[in-house]
Amino acid sequence: MIVGYPFSAVVGHDDLKLALLLNAVSPAIGGVLVRGEKGTAKSTVVRSLAALLPEVAVVADCRFSCDPAAPDPSCPDGPHESGLSPQTRPARLVELPVGASEDRVAGSLDLERALTEGVKAFEPGLLAAAHRGVLYVDEVNLLHDHLVDLLLDAAAMGVAHVEREGVSVRHAARFLLVGTMNPEEGELRPQLLDRFGLAVEVRASRDPAERAEVVRRRLAFDADPAGYSGAYAASERDLAQRIAAARERLPAVTLPDDALRGITAVCAAFDVEGMRADLVMARTAVALAAWEGRDEVTPGDVRTAARLALPHRRRRDPFDDPGQGLDEERLEQALSEALSPDDDSGDDAPDDAPDDGPDDDGPGGGGASGGEPADAPPGEGGASAGGRRPESPGAPYRTRLLAPEAVGRGGPAGRRGRTTGESGRAVGARTPDGRLRRLDLPATLAAAAPHQRGRGRTGSGLVLRREDLREALREGRESNLVLFCVDASGSMAARTRMRAVKGAVLSLLLDAYQRRDKVGLVTFRGEEATVALPPTSSVELASGRLARLATGGRTPLAAGLRRAERVLAAERLRDPRRRPLLVVVTDGRHTSGPDPVVTARRLAGVASVVVDCEHGPVRLGLAGRLAAALGGTAIRLEELAADHLAAVVRDVRKVA
């Protein structure tokens, strides 16, 4: 038997433990998103929660964990008779792997048996297994968006739907949803962040004594898991009993009007979009009162609920930091105004209230003029090695679509390059190789129709055989690796020019974020090229590195291309299904190192775009020749904006 780490033995992480306990008391809160750096015991804390949850009574042999007291009338294993003897079992912790398919999550229908045997056979998925328990998604930010949407919809409605070629199955799916993620590996879209009830930022303690205690306890657990857990058995039982008592008290807790005004005032003061935040705060405050053994919500409950429910909903721009906490002064002011409705002196925010929105200079615009971060990669910080101080990027804008021209084969789901796979619009049909996944019913019927007389068909039913089955061939969009190779040399360093170049790259990063791409950043200046950012899904990191990028020195264009070649080769081994798109941002000049055309020819198999930054009355066309050597295309910097392309199309139509 595997012994888990005790919940009560976890050192620190008070907000995380409180958020999990409140969701255990009231799953209607909507789950917990845990953001934090690697190695901070996020998974350990989540897994230890399941042992505290009360046991559940289930209908015997029901694969969907129906409650004998109120069985689900639409249960695929039902209908269940009344008065059944219940069975009890511990609440489950179901883990969803990042590579899971939609069928594995929601369940699947055996279409072969349905068509050839007339049997409606449903295989439950992870949503059914997690019903009345905990569904844990590690690295939720790496999960495909459509699966995250599926999970959050089921968590919000408490019901899972499976639709396959006109056959529909519905079953209950109420669970405590917990997701953990490392922000360095990419963020969730703001729309998905908002769907998590609470969010907690987890960081390792900087107190040496506390860190020593963490290590001491972990070593003791590894040496004797059973003995160590036994030492905390009493405190674990107390927590479990407290959760059960809070669940019973929850329906009796009242939310006074002044507390409700405080909730809505705080949400309005922080300019939170929609009404989900208000509802989550109300449910969290009520659960907190029940957890503390009170029958009425207090202002302190509202304050704590705001701290857990609002920070991740304040994000307005993809490059904003969703882990930033709340402004305590602003929170207190909103609460005091709501609790003192007769006082009209505080209608407006104080003059010194911080501005949550990005400034006009883009991400890092103000910070770029400050000191260099201690962990900034070489070549990013202040003026060193002959480089000028970093310039702030220009304001981002909507760019034209840059994408590989060829059609891929089953790359990760996204919104850039075209690919064939299991999602997208149907473009044909094929005979399945292995298990049938996506039935193409018209093609199946067309394949079987010519053989009905030879198969002795006598009734109205269609005689189908395995060889008749066809699955849909679909064409959709995939996520790509967009590797930026940016010239940061002196020829690009004119103040207005580099600002425009950084604004262009920032705009392309914003486009990559919206299309769910992986991004990397290679820069070259002086005598060498540097990987400013290894390929990652975090465009926030890329934009920060771009804002700190210093310029100046000679132009080692060939070194930049060689470095890009090595990065792409390593990434091809790590993630062979993801196709690369190389975006070279340069004026085409080279003043250091070998001829870049020779290196460029070695990259000819990679989809490439050269953004030509050459300016002035005399143009040498060097970037165009570089694009020809790469086998890609060249576009002028000023042609990158989607508005420019639309204007060109309008002019052509006028001439026509």
XYZ file of C-alpha atoms in Angstrom:
656
model
C 0.000 0.000 0.000
C 1.350 3.437 -0.966
C 1.336 5.876 1.942
C 0.813 9.534 1.057
C 2.399 12.521 2.722
C 0.157 13.916 5.494
C -1.642 17.174 4.688
C -1.085 18.535 8.204
C 2.668 17.908 7.942
C 3.155 20.350 5.065
C 5.202 23.357 6.158
C 3.962 26.783 5.004
C 1.744 27.216 1.926
C -1.066 28.506 4.143
C -3.041 30.084 1.289
C -2.841 26.903 -0.776
C -4.015 24.704 2.082
C -6.850 27.088 2.903
C -8.000 27.248 -0.742
C -8.054 23.451 -0.995
C -9.919 23.054 2.297
C -12.541 25.634 1.319
C -13.151 23.806 -1.958
C -13.436 20.547 -0.020
C -16.144 22.216 2.080
C -17.904 23.774 -0.945
C -16.943 22.322 -4.358
C -19.283 24.911 -5.938
C -16.452 27.429 -5.515
C -15.008 26.050 -8.738
C -11.650 24.505 -7.911
C -8.130 25.764 -7.331
C -5.348 26.756 -9.711
C -1.906 26.455 -8.099
C 0.815 28.510 -9.777
C 4.415 28.191 -8.697
C 7.989 27.397 -9.533
C 9.158 23.815 -9.750
C 10.010 21.926 -6.572
C 7.572 23.741 -4.250
C 5.518 20.685 -3.197
C 2.437 21.709 -5.200
C 1.630 18.114 -6.149
C 2.400 16.815 -2.658
C -0.136 19.136 -1.038
C -2.849 18.369 -3.602
C -2.421 14.603 -3.395
C -2.533 14.684 0.406
C -5.965 16.352 0.363
C -7.824 13.250 -0.868
C -7.179 11.387 2.376
C -9.084 14.092 4.310
C -12.292 13.905 2.281
C -15.218 11.995 3.827
C -16.013 8.559 2.436
C -18.750 8.413 -0.186
C -21.714 6.042 -0.378
C -22.158 4.585 -3.872
C -24.503 2.216 -5.678
C -22.867 -1.192 -5.949
C -21.417 -1.955 -9.398
C -22.251 1.519 -10.727
C -19.319 2.773 -12.782
C -20.478 6.373 -12.270
C -20.489 6.411 -8.440
C -24.184 7.212 -8.109
C -25.409 8.238 -4.653
C -27.897 5.591 -3.393
C -29.913 8.330 -1.687
C -30.339 10.272 -4.938
C -29.177 8.259 -7.958
C -28.645 10.066 -11.234
C -31.760 9.435 -13.383
C -29.649 9.708 -16.558
C -26.900 7.358 -15.359
C -25.811 5.082 -18.257
C -25.713 2.159 -15.786
C -29.205 2.962 -14.509
C -31.985 3.241 -13.795
C -31.137 2.199 -10.242
C -33.751 0.693 -7.993
C -34.690 2.527 -4.810
C -33.733 1.108 -1.436
C -30.414 -0.364 -2.576
C -27.851 -1.211 0.082
C -25.096 1.385 -0.254
C -21.409 0.663 -0.395
C -18.870 3.098 1.003
C -15.437 3.816 -0.399
C -12.824 6.549 0.032
C -13.108 9.636 -2.152
C -10.939 9.191 -5.244
C -8.083 11.316 -6.463
C -8.045 10.973 -10.250
C -5.018 12.338 -12.103
C -5.352 13.511 -15.681
C -2.156 13.146 -17.748
C -1.148 15.989 -20.063
C -1.227 13.712 -23.115
C -4.775 12.442 -22.516
C -7.195 12.383 -25.437
C -10.738 13.738 -25.391
C -12.105 10.175 -25.390
C -9.986 9.344 -22.335
C -11.284 12.386 -20.482
C -14.991 12.351 -21.347
C -15.439 8.684 -22.245
C -16.079 7.073 -25.582
C -18.680 5.092 -27.451
C -17.734 1.802 -29.073
C -18.995 2.693 -32.528
C -17.960 -0.629 -34.047
C -20.258 -2.531 -31.677
C -22.989 0.078 -32.063
C -23.045 -0.332 -35.856
C -22.224 -3.997 -36.327
C -23.968 -5.489 -33.244
C -26.554 -2.834 -32.458
C -25.136 -2.470 -28.933
C -24.842 0.981 -27.359
C -21.658 0.477 -25.340
C -20.171 3.416 -23.416
C -16.733 3.349 -21.846
C -16.518 5.870 -18.962
C -13.682 8.377 -18.896
C -11.799 10.226 -16.198
C -14.696 12.604 -15.542
C -16.838 9.663 -14.453
C -14.047 8.243 -12.301
C -13.594 11.608 -10.535
C -17.301 12.070 -9.734
C -17.665 12.925 -6.016
C -13.883 13.063 -5.640
C -10.892 15.125 -6.766
C -9.722 15.578 -10.353
C -6.082 16.658 -10.386
C -4.395 18.065 -13.497
C -0.660 18.568 -13.165
C 0.806 21.044 -15.668
C -2.677 22.196 -16.641
C -1.143 24.982 -18.747
C 0.290 22.339 -21.092
C -3.094 20.674 -21.612
C -4.805 21.399 -24.930
C -7.291 24.243 -24.689
C -10.279 22.164 -25.801
C -9.607 19.672 -22.973
C -9.327 22.492 -20.428
C -12.646 23.871 -21.701
C -14.178 20.402 -21.371
C -12.974 20.023 -17.775
C -14.111 23.472 -16.692
C -17.535 23.072 -18.319
C -18.091 19.773 -16.519
C -16.862 21.243 -13.228
C -19.220 24.231 -13.589
C -22.324 22.250 -14.615
C -21.684 19.026 -12.704
C -22.587 17.070 -15.833
C -20.528 15.495 -18.621
C -21.913 15.074 -22.150
C -20.516 12.725 -24.782
C -21.752 13.203 -28.341
C -20.681 10.794 -31.059
C -22.421 10.681 -34.447
C -25.932 11.275 -33.157
C -25.568 9.091 -30.053
C -25.630 11.048 -26.795
C -24.658 10.014 -23.266
C -24.999 12.186 -20.174
C -23.828 11.476 -16.637
C -23.122 13.356 -13.413
C -19.586 14.683 -12.961
C -19.234 16.721 -9.776
C -15.685 16.915 -8.510
C -13.133 19.181 -6.911
C -10.924 20.389 -9.765
C -7.313 21.230 -8.937
C -4.731 22.301 -11.493
C -1.053 22.987 -10.915
C 1.328 24.770 -13.260
C 4.764 26.311 -13.558
C 4.320 29.788 -15.121
C 7.738 29.525 -16.779
C 6.265 26.871 -19.092
C 3.453 29.126 -20.303
C 0.283 30.725 -18.996
C -3.345 29.817 -19.382
C -5.470 32.154 -21.475
C -7.305 34.777 -19.376
C -10.637 33.199 -20.348
C -9.514 29.896 -18.817
C -7.901 31.524 -15.784
C -11.260 33.091 -14.956
C -12.957 29.696 -14.937
C -10.922 28.502 -11.928
C -12.605 29.583 -8.717
C -9.488 30.345 -6.682
C -5.838 30.770 -7.596
C -2.818 30.611 -5.333
C 0.797 31.581 -5.991
C 3.289 29.189 -4.356
C 6.933 30.042 -3.741
C 9.656 28.283 -1.814
C 10.403 29.882 1.547
C 13.482 32.093 1.789
C 13.735 31.463 5.538
C 16.636 29.039 6.139
C 15.007 27.656 9.301
C 11.752 26.895 7.500
C 13.576 25.320 4.571
C 15.536 23.156 6.991
C 12.290 21.992 8.594
C 10.890 21.046 5.169
C 13.970 18.957 4.401
C 13.933 17.383 7.868
C 10.314 16.278 7.546
C 10.742 14.973 4.016
C 13.760 12.863 4.975
C 11.846 11.450 7.938
C 8.913 10.551 5.681
C 11.168 8.878 3.091
C 12.867 6.824 5.805
C 9.589 5.491 7.277
C 6.429 6.584 5.424
C 4.018 4.552 7.551
C 5.556 5.572 10.853
C 5.779 9.222 9.891
C 2.163 9.326 8.685
C 1.057 7.575 11.863
C 2.495 10.408 13.924
C 0.108 12.798 12.164
C -2.915 10.460 12.188
C -4.695 12.374 14.960
C -4.309 15.767 13.268
C -5.454 14.276 9.956
C -8.591 12.888 11.629
C -9.284 16.298 13.179
C -9.050 17.975 9.763
C -11.319 15.359 8.166
C -13.915 15.800 10.930
C -13.710 19.578 10.578
C -14.366 19.325 6.820
C -17.401 17.095 7.441
C -18.735 19.467 10.112
C -18.258 22.499 7.848
C -20.139 20.746 5.031
C -23.089 20.205 7.369
C -22.986 23.810 8.585
C -22.642 25.317 5.094
C -26.386 25.518 4.175
C -27.127 27.433 7.385
C -24.495 30.156 6.868
C -25.992 33.541 5.946
C -24.494 36.254 3.760
C -25.577 39.669 5.135
C -26.324 42.535 2.774
C -23.336 44.572 3.956
C -20.991 41.653 3.250
C -22.551 41.213 -0.192
C -22.065 44.933 -0.866
C -18.440 44.530 0.153
C -17.994 41.697 -2.342
C -19.525 43.578 -5.245
C -17.685 46.790 -4.329
C -14.327 45.028 -4.326
C -15.001 43.400 -7.700
C -16.051 46.761 -9.145
C -13.049 48.564 -7.634
C -10.643 46.118 -9.266
C -12.488 46.361 -12.604
C -13.117 42.623 -12.787
C -14.950 41.558 -15.939
C -18.173 39.586 -15.724
C -19.997 38.293 -12.636
C -18.129 35.050 -11.991
C -15.746 36.731 -9.546
C -18.649 38.051 -7.440
C -20.212 34.599 -7.232
C -16.921 32.890 -6.419
C -16.149 35.431 -3.679
C -19.608 34.957 -2.162
C -19.280 31.170 -2.131
C -15.738 31.361 -0.760
C -16.744 33.737 2.032
C -19.655 31.472 3.020
C -17.397 28.388 2.983
C -14.814 30.225 5.107
C -17.454 31.135 7.685
C -18.553 27.476 7.801
C -14.929 26.352 8.121
C -14.401 28.733 11.046
C -17.575 27.492 12.751
C -19.604 30.683 12.251
C -23.149 31.104 10.970
C -22.625 34.494 9.313
C -20.078 35.950 6.889
C -17.857 38.712 8.290
C -15.792 41.452 6.567
C -12.714 39.379 7.326
C -14.175 36.505 5.309
C -14.744 38.873 2.374
C -11.170 40.157 2.617
C -9.734 36.620 2.547
C -12.041 35.595 -0.293
C -10.853 38.564 -2.367
C -7.231 37.619 -1.813
C -7.889 34.113 -3.164
C -10.420 34.830 -5.923
C -9.320 38.064 -7.605
C -5.579 38.210 -8.414
C -5.775 35.904 -11.454
C -8.815 37.786 -12.780
C -7.072 41.164 -12.957
C -5.097 40.225 -16.070
C -5.951 42.456 -19.016
C -3.122 41.798 -21.453
C -1.399 38.485 -22.354
C 1.864 39.940 -21.041
C 0.418 41.001 -17.675
C 1.519 38.952 -14.677
C -1.466 36.892 -13.458
C 0.378 36.022 -10.248
C 0.538 39.619 -9.029
C -1.264 40.053 -5.724
C -3.922 42.583 -4.796
C -3.215 46.131 -3.705
C -4.068 45.939 -0.003
C -4.789 49.684 0.320
C -7.216 49.543 -2.564
C -8.893 46.474 -1.101
C -9.334 48.122 2.289
C -10.700 51.292 0.706
C -13.291 49.354 -1.326
C -14.400 47.436 1.761
C -14.620 50.539 3.940
C -16.664 52.395 1.324
C -19.048 49.456 0.947
C -19.482 49.091 4.698
C -20.050 52.869 5.078
C -22.568 53.607 2.302
C -23.438 57.065 3.681
C -19.895 58.310 3.185
C -19.591 59.702 -0.348
C -16.084 61.063 0.073
C -14.424 57.976 -1.353
C -16.198 57.617 -4.686
C -13.008 58.031 -6.664
C -9.831 56.038 -6.399
C -6.922 57.832 -4.682
C -4.561 59.780 -6.882
C -1.721 57.452 -6.019
C -3.649 54.263 -6.801
C -1.564 52.087 -9.105
C -2.596 51.743 -12.711
C -3.304 48.095 -13.478
C -3.112 48.486 -17.240
C 0.081 48.350 -19.307
C 1.752 51.640 -20.161
C 2.094 52.957 -23.686
C 5.589 51.666 -24.058
C 4.485 48.037 -23.785
C 5.655 45.342 -21.376
C 8.719 46.320 -19.450
C 8.642 49.842 -20.892
C 9.255 51.549 -17.588
C 11.389 48.748 -16.184
C 13.780 48.824 -19.099
C 15.312 52.052 -17.861
C 15.918 50.689 -14.387
C 18.629 48.402 -13.123
C 19.413 45.136 -14.830
C 17.787 42.094 -13.191
C 20.246 39.870 -11.369
C 19.187 36.826 -13.388
C 19.096 38.481 -16.823
C 20.831 36.351 -19.480
C 24.026 37.692 -21.050
C 23.481 40.483 -23.532
C 20.067 41.483 -22.182
C 20.823 43.976 -19.486
C 22.312 47.435 -19.379
C 24.906 48.949 -21.639
C 27.835 46.547 -21.536
C 30.329 45.233 -24.059
C 29.784 48.276 -26.233
C 25.981 47.911 -26.261
C 23.471 50.681 -25.806
C 20.955 50.608 -22.996
C 17.760 48.715 -23.839
C 15.024 50.573 -25.646
C 11.379 49.985 -24.762
C 9.327 48.202 -27.423
C 6.803 50.151 -29.432
C 3.109 49.516 -28.933
C 2.007 46.080 -30.251
C -0.388 45.758 -33.170
C -2.215 43.011 -35.068
C 0.121 41.295 -37.527
C -0.495 39.403 -40.725
C -0.459 35.617 -40.429
C 2.980 34.046 -40.865
C 2.689 30.286 -41.238
C 4.332 27.277 -42.951
C 2.924 26.788 -46.448
C 2.975 22.973 -46.375
C 0.264 20.979 -44.570
C 1.481 19.172 -41.454
C 0.479 15.756 -40.185
C -1.059 15.682 -36.737
C 0.890 18.425 -34.956
C -0.205 19.791 -31.570
C -3.547 21.583 -31.695
C -3.240 25.324 -32.264
C -4.199 28.111 -34.649
C -1.330 28.663 -37.071
C -0.217 26.048 -39.607
C -2.594 23.712 -41.419
C -2.496 20.049 -40.418
C -4.415 16.821 -40.858
C -5.554 14.948 -37.771
C -8.555 14.188 -35.546
C -9.871 17.748 -35.292
C -10.912 20.397 -37.787
C -13.193 20.372 -40.803
C -13.818 17.130 -42.702
C -11.964 16.981 -46.032
C -12.389 13.294 -46.827
C -12.532 9.778 -45.403
C -10.161 6.845 -45.005
C -10.095 3.250 -43.790
C -8.994 3.226 -40.142
C -5.637 1.687 -39.311
C -6.356 0.182 -35.899
C -9.148 1.300 -33.555
C -11.913 3.416 -35.070
C -11.883 6.905 -33.524
C -13.948 9.311 -35.606
C -16.647 7.605 -37.676
C -17.559 9.120 -41.023
C -21.112 7.798 -41.241
C -21.952 8.838 -44.848
C -18.698 7.325 -46.140
C -19.348 4.137 -44.141
C -22.843 3.771 -45.590
C -21.557 4.493 -49.097
C -18.907 1.781 -48.719
C -21.446 -0.794 -47.490
C -24.299 -0.025 -49.896
C -22.977 -1.842 -53.011
C -22.582 -5.125 -51.075
C -26.039 -5.447 -49.493
C -27.465 -7.896 -52.048
C -24.368 -10.080 -51.938
C -24.541 -10.189 -48.142
C -28.101 -11.480 -48.233
C -29.849 -8.420 -46.830
C -33.563 -9.165 -46.426
C -34.889 -6.680 -43.863
C -34.669 -2.921 -43.440
C -31.409 -3.039 -41.470
C -28.064 -2.411 -43.126
C -25.552 -5.265 -43.136
C -22.198 -3.776 -42.069
C -18.795 -5.369 -41.837
C -15.520 -4.206 -40.391
C -14.089 -3.356 -43.794
C -16.962 -0.909 -44.452
C -16.033 1.409 -41.615
C -14.529 4.758 -42.553
C -13.166 7.492 -40.358
C -13.195 11.180 -41.144
C -10.067 12.803 -42.514
C -9.962 16.285 -41.063
C -7.883 19.353 -41.639
C -7.364 21.816 -38.805
C -4.767 24.139 -37.370
C -1.666 23.247 -35.429
C 0.622 24.934 -32.936
C 4.112 25.694 -34.209
C 7.495 26.520 -32.742
C 8.170 30.135 -33.699
C 11.879 30.855 -33.285
C 12.814 34.521 -33.505
C 16.349 35.308 -34.638
C 16.765 39.037 -33.926
C 19.592 41.286 -35.091
C 20.658 43.473 -32.128
C 23.768 44.938 -33.739
C 24.741 48.568 -34.198
C 23.164 48.796 -37.639
C 19.800 48.160 -35.974
C 20.436 50.349 -32.944
C 19.065 53.702 -34.070
C 16.629 54.658 -31.330
C 13.468 54.916 -33.386
C 14.361 51.897 -35.511
C 15.062 49.501 -32.649
C 11.910 50.637 -30.889
C 9.921 49.783 -34.022
C 11.731 46.428 -34.365
C 10.993 45.479 -30.759
C 7.383 46.539 -31.244
C 7.165 44.284 -34.299
C 8.623 41.278 -32.454
C 6.336 41.988 -29.500
C 3.378 42.012 -31.900
C 4.484 38.675 -33.328
C 4.797 37.320 -29.773
C 1.230 38.436 -29.083
C 0.140 36.644 -32.249
C 2.040 33.518 -31.125
C 0.275 33.650 -27.757
C -3.138 33.833 -29.397
C -2.290 30.923 -31.705
C -0.935 28.759 -28.827
C 2.586 28.535 -30.242
C 5.833 27.721 -28.556
C 8.363 30.551 -28.886
C 12.126 30.965 -28.648
C 14.447 33.953 -28.980
C 17.969 34.043 -30.451
C 19.801 37.361 -30.607
C 23.120 38.248 -32.237
C 25.461 41.220 -31.931
C 29.166 41.838 -31.397
C 30.988 38.594 -32.107
C 28.451 35.971 -31.054
C 24.848 34.842 -30.905
C 22.934 34.100 -27.694
C 19.871 32.033 -26.898
C 18.040 34.751 -25.004
C 15.124 32.378 -24.377
C 15.055 28.618 -25.034
C 11.809 27.406 -26.672
C 8.956 27.779 -24.205
C 5.209 28.315 -24.110
C 5.648 31.402 -21.931
C 5.430 34.472 -24.149
C 5.584 36.515 -20.935
C 9.217 35.458 -20.508
C 9.937 36.225 -24.155
C 8.470 39.724 -23.927
C 10.471 40.426 -20.773
C 13.722 39.308 -22.398
C 12.906 41.385 -25.466
C 12.300 44.525 -23.383
C 15.732 44.107 -21.727
C 17.552 43.406 -24.982
C 20.535 45.744 -25.401
C 21.890 46.665 -28.827
C 25.159 47.699 -30.438
C 28.341 46.264 -31.919
C 29.063 44.361 -35.104
C 26.645 42.085 -37.008
C 27.469 38.343 -36.783
C 24.514 37.239 -38.931
C 25.996 33.822 -39.717
C 26.505 33.152 -35.993
C 22.849 33.961 -35.366
C 21.718 31.528 -38.055
C 24.049 28.791 -36.771
C 22.698 29.236 -33.263
C 19.130 29.052 -34.595
C 20.024 25.864 -36.468
C 21.272 24.216 -33.262
C 18.191 25.280 -31.313
C 15.885 23.863 -33.969
C 17.833 20.589 -34.144
C 17.598 20.096 -30.377
C 13.895 20.983 -30.345
C 13.224 18.556 -33.216
C 14.486 15.717 -31.016
C 12.507 16.927 -28.013
C 9.201 17.598 -29.798
C 9.253 16.041 -33.293
C 5.528 16.644 -33.979
C 5.768 20.423 -33.666
C 6.837 22.094 -36.905
C 9.152 25.112 -36.682
C 8.775 28.559 -38.210
C 11.970 30.637 -38.269
C 11.431 34.406 -38.190
C 14.653 36.341 -38.876
C 14.446 40.038 -38.027
C 17.368 41.857 -39.682
C 18.401 44.409 -42.276
C 20.493 41.710 -43.976
C 23.892 43.289 -43.278
C 26.735 41.223 -41.864
C 30.020 42.661 -40.643
C 31.431 39.783 -38.613
C 32.011 36.119 -39.317
C 31.563 33.997 -42.463
C 29.109 34.510 -45.304
C 25.582 34.010 -43.874
C 24.232 32.720 -47.202
C 26.177 29.471 -46.768
C 24.659 28.940 -43.315
C 21.232 29.950 -44.553
C 21.256 27.187 -47.166
C 21.615 24.614 -44.385
C 18.263 25.849 -43.019
C 16.505 25.629 -46.381
C 14.164 22.859 -45.178
C 12.725 25.013 -42.405
C 9.750 27.298 -43.063
C 11.260 30.775 -42.813
C 10.244 34.420 -42.959
C 12.703 37.323 -43.060
C 11.395 40.617 -41.704
C 13.389 43.203 -43.657
C 14.357 46.097 -41.379
C 16.457 47.934 -43.962
C 15.495 51.603 -44.244
C 16.638 54.725 -46.032
C 16.476 55.972 -49.622
C 19.046 53.427 -50.839
C 18.176 49.763 -50.247
C 20.631 46.960 -50.948
C 18.081 44.135 -50.789
C 20.295 41.977 -48.556
C 17.368 40.623 -46.528
C 15.656 39.493 -49.732
C 18.742 37.531 -50.783
C 18.899 35.988 -47.316
C 15.249 34.897 -47.630
C 15.997 33.321 -51.017
C 18.897 31.346 -49.501
C 16.621 30.168 -46.671
C 13.952 29.153 -49.172
C 11.488 31.447 -47.408
C 9.810 34.766 -47.972
C 10.760 38.349 -47.115
C 8.439 41.099 -45.964
C 9.248 44.688 -45.124
C 8.922 45.728 -41.481
C 6.195 48.203 -42.332
C 4.289 45.468 -44.217
C 4.022 43.280 -41.126
C 0.855 44.905 -39.820
C -2.419 43.281 -40.838
C -3.866 46.746 -41.501
C -1.202 47.363 -44.144
C -2.108 44.118 -45.921
C -5.811 45.040 -45.817
C -5.015 48.454 -47.306
C -3.081 46.826 -50.165
C -6.009 44.501 -50.889
C -8.403 47.459 -50.960
C -6.125 49.332 -53.400
C -5.910 46.301 -55.710
C -9.703 45.958 -55.712
C -10.090 49.643 -56.581
C -7.753 49.245 -59.564
C -9.597 46.104 -60.691
